[in-house]
Amino acid sequence: GFTMSNEKLIEMLCTIHENTPRQGPGSRNSTMRALQMVPQLSRRENVLDLGCGSGAQTLVLADQMRNARIVAVDFYRPFLDALNERATAAGFASNIETRLGDLGALPDPEASQDLIWAEGSAFVIGFEQALAVSSNSFYYKVGLEVGPDELFKEARRLGYGDAWRGD
């Protein structure tokens, strides 16, 4: 039968999603609802957006957190290039720094971050892996220290039932 390596599959999926506004579940409304749960949002000045894709949620973060410096990380350069273009067009180029990186091998991202945002990236790398990468993940920071079943329920409550829908 036909087999495909994980690398080829990931490359194919990334290519398919290059021109979509969002590469994972969510919408502007779900990002806004999640942001409302973050305590002391105005004090969050250093934000790490893990698995940012082309930046649909990153731009919402920049719009809602005007004083924040956002480091947006993804493993696929074309997504980061698209985010840079979108950030410039929206007037947020000076607030957003993009970095090429692997979500599963980040060096202690909590050390200098006020907020770690992982919208959709937990979906991509798997909830178990996402929780292993950072026990101080976004879900933990907003008081949702839960296992995968509860996380799925919370994701649905936040509007992720409309997965893959563009803004």
Short mmCIF file of C-alpha atoms in Angstrom, two decimals, residues 8-156:
data_model
loop_
_atom_site.label_atom_id
_atom_site.label_comp_id
_atom_site.label_asym_id
_atom_site.label_seq_id
_atom_site.Cartn_x
_atom_site.Cartn_y
_atom_site.Cartn_z
CA LYS A 8 6.07 14.59 3.83
CA LEU A 9 2.60 14.62 5.40
CA ILE A 10 3.40 17.71 7.47
CA GLU A 11 4.89 19.45 4.43
CA MET A 12 1.77 18.63 2.41
CA LEU A 13 -0.57 19.88 5.15
CA CYS A 14 1.40 23.10 5.55
CA THR A 15 1.36 23.72 1.82
CA ILE A 16 -2.41 23.18 1.72
CA HIS A 17 -2.90 25.70 4.55
CA GLU A 18 -0.45 28.37 3.33
CA ASN A 19 -3.17 30.66 2.01
CA THR A 20 -5.78 30.13 4.71
CA PRO A 21 -6.39 32.77 7.38
CA ARG A 22 -6.09 30.20 10.18
CA GLN A 23 -4.30 26.85 10.28
CA GLY A 24 -6.16 25.34 13.22
CA PRO A 25 -9.36 25.53 15.19
CA GLY A 26 -10.74 28.84 16.38
CA SER A 27 -12.02 32.23 15.34
CA ARG A 28 -11.62 35.87 16.35
CA ASN A 29 -14.54 35.44 18.75
CA SER A 30 -12.99 32.41 20.45
CA THR A 31 -9.70 34.29 20.86
CA MET A 32 -11.55 37.25 22.36
CA ARG A 33 -13.47 34.98 24.77
CA ALA A 34 -10.24 33.30 25.87
CA LEU A 35 -8.55 36.68 26.35
CA GLN A 36 -11.37 37.74 28.67
CA MET A 37 -10.34 34.91 30.99
CA VAL A 38 -6.75 36.12 31.37
CA PRO A 39 -6.30 37.86 34.74
CA GLN A 40 -4.65 41.29 34.67
CA LEU A 41 -4.44 41.32 30.88
CA SER A 42 -3.16 44.91 30.78
CA ARG A 43 -0.07 43.88 32.79
CA ARG A 44 0.97 41.22 30.28
CA GLU A 45 3.86 42.81 28.40
CA ASN A 46 5.82 39.78 27.15
CA VAL A 47 3.71 37.29 25.24
CA LEU A 48 4.85 34.05 23.64
CA ASP A 49 2.48 32.79 20.93
CA LEU A 50 3.31 29.13 20.32
CA GLY A 51 2.35 27.67 16.97
CA CYS A 52 1.25 31.02 15.60
CA GLY A 53 0.73 29.89 12.01
CA SER A 54 -0.02 32.88 9.82
CA GLY A 55 -1.06 34.82 12.90
CA ALA A 56 -4.86 35.05 13.05
CA GLN A 57 -4.81 34.98 16.87
CA THR A 58 -1.50 36.85 17.04
CA LEU A 59 -3.09 39.89 15.40
CA VAL A 60 -6.02 39.75 17.84
CA LEU A 61 -3.53 39.62 20.72
CA ALA A 62 -1.66 42.63 19.30
CA ASP A 63 -4.90 44.55 18.84
CA GLN A 64 -6.12 43.83 22.37
CA MET A 65 -2.75 44.15 24.11
CA ARG A 66 -1.33 47.30 22.51
CA ASN A 67 1.63 47.57 24.91
CA ALA A 68 2.66 43.93 24.62
CA ARG A 69 5.72 42.58 22.82
CA ILE A 70 4.64 39.35 21.16
CA VAL A 71 7.11 36.66 20.10
CA ALA A 72 5.29 34.42 17.61
CA VAL A 73 6.84 30.99 17.05
CA ASP A 74 6.11 28.49 14.28
CA PHE A 75 8.11 25.79 12.49
CA TYR A 76 7.01 26.75 8.98
CA ARG A 77 8.69 29.82 7.45
CA PRO A 78 5.89 30.66 4.93
CA PHE A 79 3.42 31.03 7.83
CA LEU A 80 5.81 33.44 9.56
CA ASP A 81 6.30 35.39 6.33
CA ALA A 82 2.51 35.71 6.00
CA LEU A 83 2.27 36.88 9.62
CA ASN A 84 4.96 39.51 9.03
CA GLU A 85 3.01 40.82 6.03
CA ARG A 86 -0.29 40.82 7.94
CA ALA A 87 1.30 42.52 10.98
CA THR A 88 2.77 45.26 8.79
CA ALA A 89 -0.55 45.82 7.03
CA ALA A 90 -2.36 46.03 10.38
CA GLY A 91 0.21 48.39 11.91
CA PHE A 92 1.59 45.87 14.43
CA ALA A 93 5.01 45.12 12.91
CA SER A 94 6.81 46.74 15.84
CA ASN A 95 4.81 44.68 18.38
CA ILE A 96 5.31 41.25 16.82
CA GLU A 97 8.58 39.37 16.39
CA THR A 98 8.43 36.08 14.48
CA ARG A 99 10.77 33.17 15.21
CA LEU A 100 11.26 29.88 13.44
CA GLY A 101 11.17 27.11 16.05
CA ASP A 102 9.97 23.70 17.13
CA LEU A 103 7.18 23.72 19.71
CA GLY A 104 8.29 20.42 21.13
CA ALA A 105 11.82 21.64 21.87
CA LEU A 106 11.50 25.13 23.31
CA PRO A 107 14.06 26.15 25.94
CA ASP A 108 12.15 27.14 29.12
CA PRO A 109 9.73 29.62 27.51
CA GLU A 110 8.15 30.55 30.86
CA ALA A 111 11.30 32.23 32.14
CA SER A 112 10.66 35.64 30.64
CA GLN A 113 7.03 35.52 29.54
CA ASP A 114 4.00 37.13 31.16
CA LEU A 115 1.63 35.09 29.02
CA ILE A 116 2.04 31.95 26.95
CA TRP A 117 -0.60 31.63 24.27
CA ALA A 118 -1.06 28.27 22.57
CA GLU A 119 -4.24 28.65 20.55
CA GLY A 120 -4.51 25.76 18.15
CA SER A 121 -0.95 24.54 18.65
CA ALA A 122 -2.02 22.08 21.34
CA PHE A 123 -4.42 20.72 18.73
CA VAL A 124 -1.57 20.29 16.25
CA ILE A 125 1.05 18.66 18.50
CA GLY A 126 -1.50 16.90 20.73
CA PHE A 127 -2.74 17.92 24.15
CA GLU A 128 -0.48 15.50 26.04
CA GLN A 129 2.62 16.85 24.28
CA ALA A 130 1.47 20.46 24.73
CA LEU A 131 0.93 19.98 28.45
CA ALA A 132 4.31 18.25 28.74
CA VAL A 133 6.08 21.14 26.97
CA SER A 134 4.80 23.63 29.49
CA SER A 135 3.03 23.00 32.77
CA ASN A 136 2.56 26.77 32.82
CA SER A 137 0.66 26.82 29.54
CA PHE A 138 -2.09 29.28 28.72
CA TYR A 139 -4.70 26.86 30.04
CA TYR A 140 -2.92 26.62 33.38
CA LYS A 141 -2.39 30.37 33.65
CA VAL A 142 -6.12 31.08 33.36
CA GLY A 143 -7.01 28.48 35.96
CA LEU A 144 -7.97 25.60 33.74
CA GLU A 145 -5.53 23.01 35.05
CA VAL A 146 -7.29 20.06 33.47
CA GLY A 147 -6.71 16.87 31.55
CA PRO A 148 -7.40 16.37 27.84
CA ASP A 149 -11.10 15.46 28.27
CA GLU A 150 -11.85 18.61 30.21
CA LEU A 151 -9.68 20.62 27.82
CA PHE A 152 -11.77 19.40 24.87
CA LYS A 153 -14.95 20.43 26.73
CA GLU A 154 -13.47 23.85 27.49
CA ALA A 155 -12.30 24.24 23.90
CA ARG A 156 -15.85 23.53 22.70
#
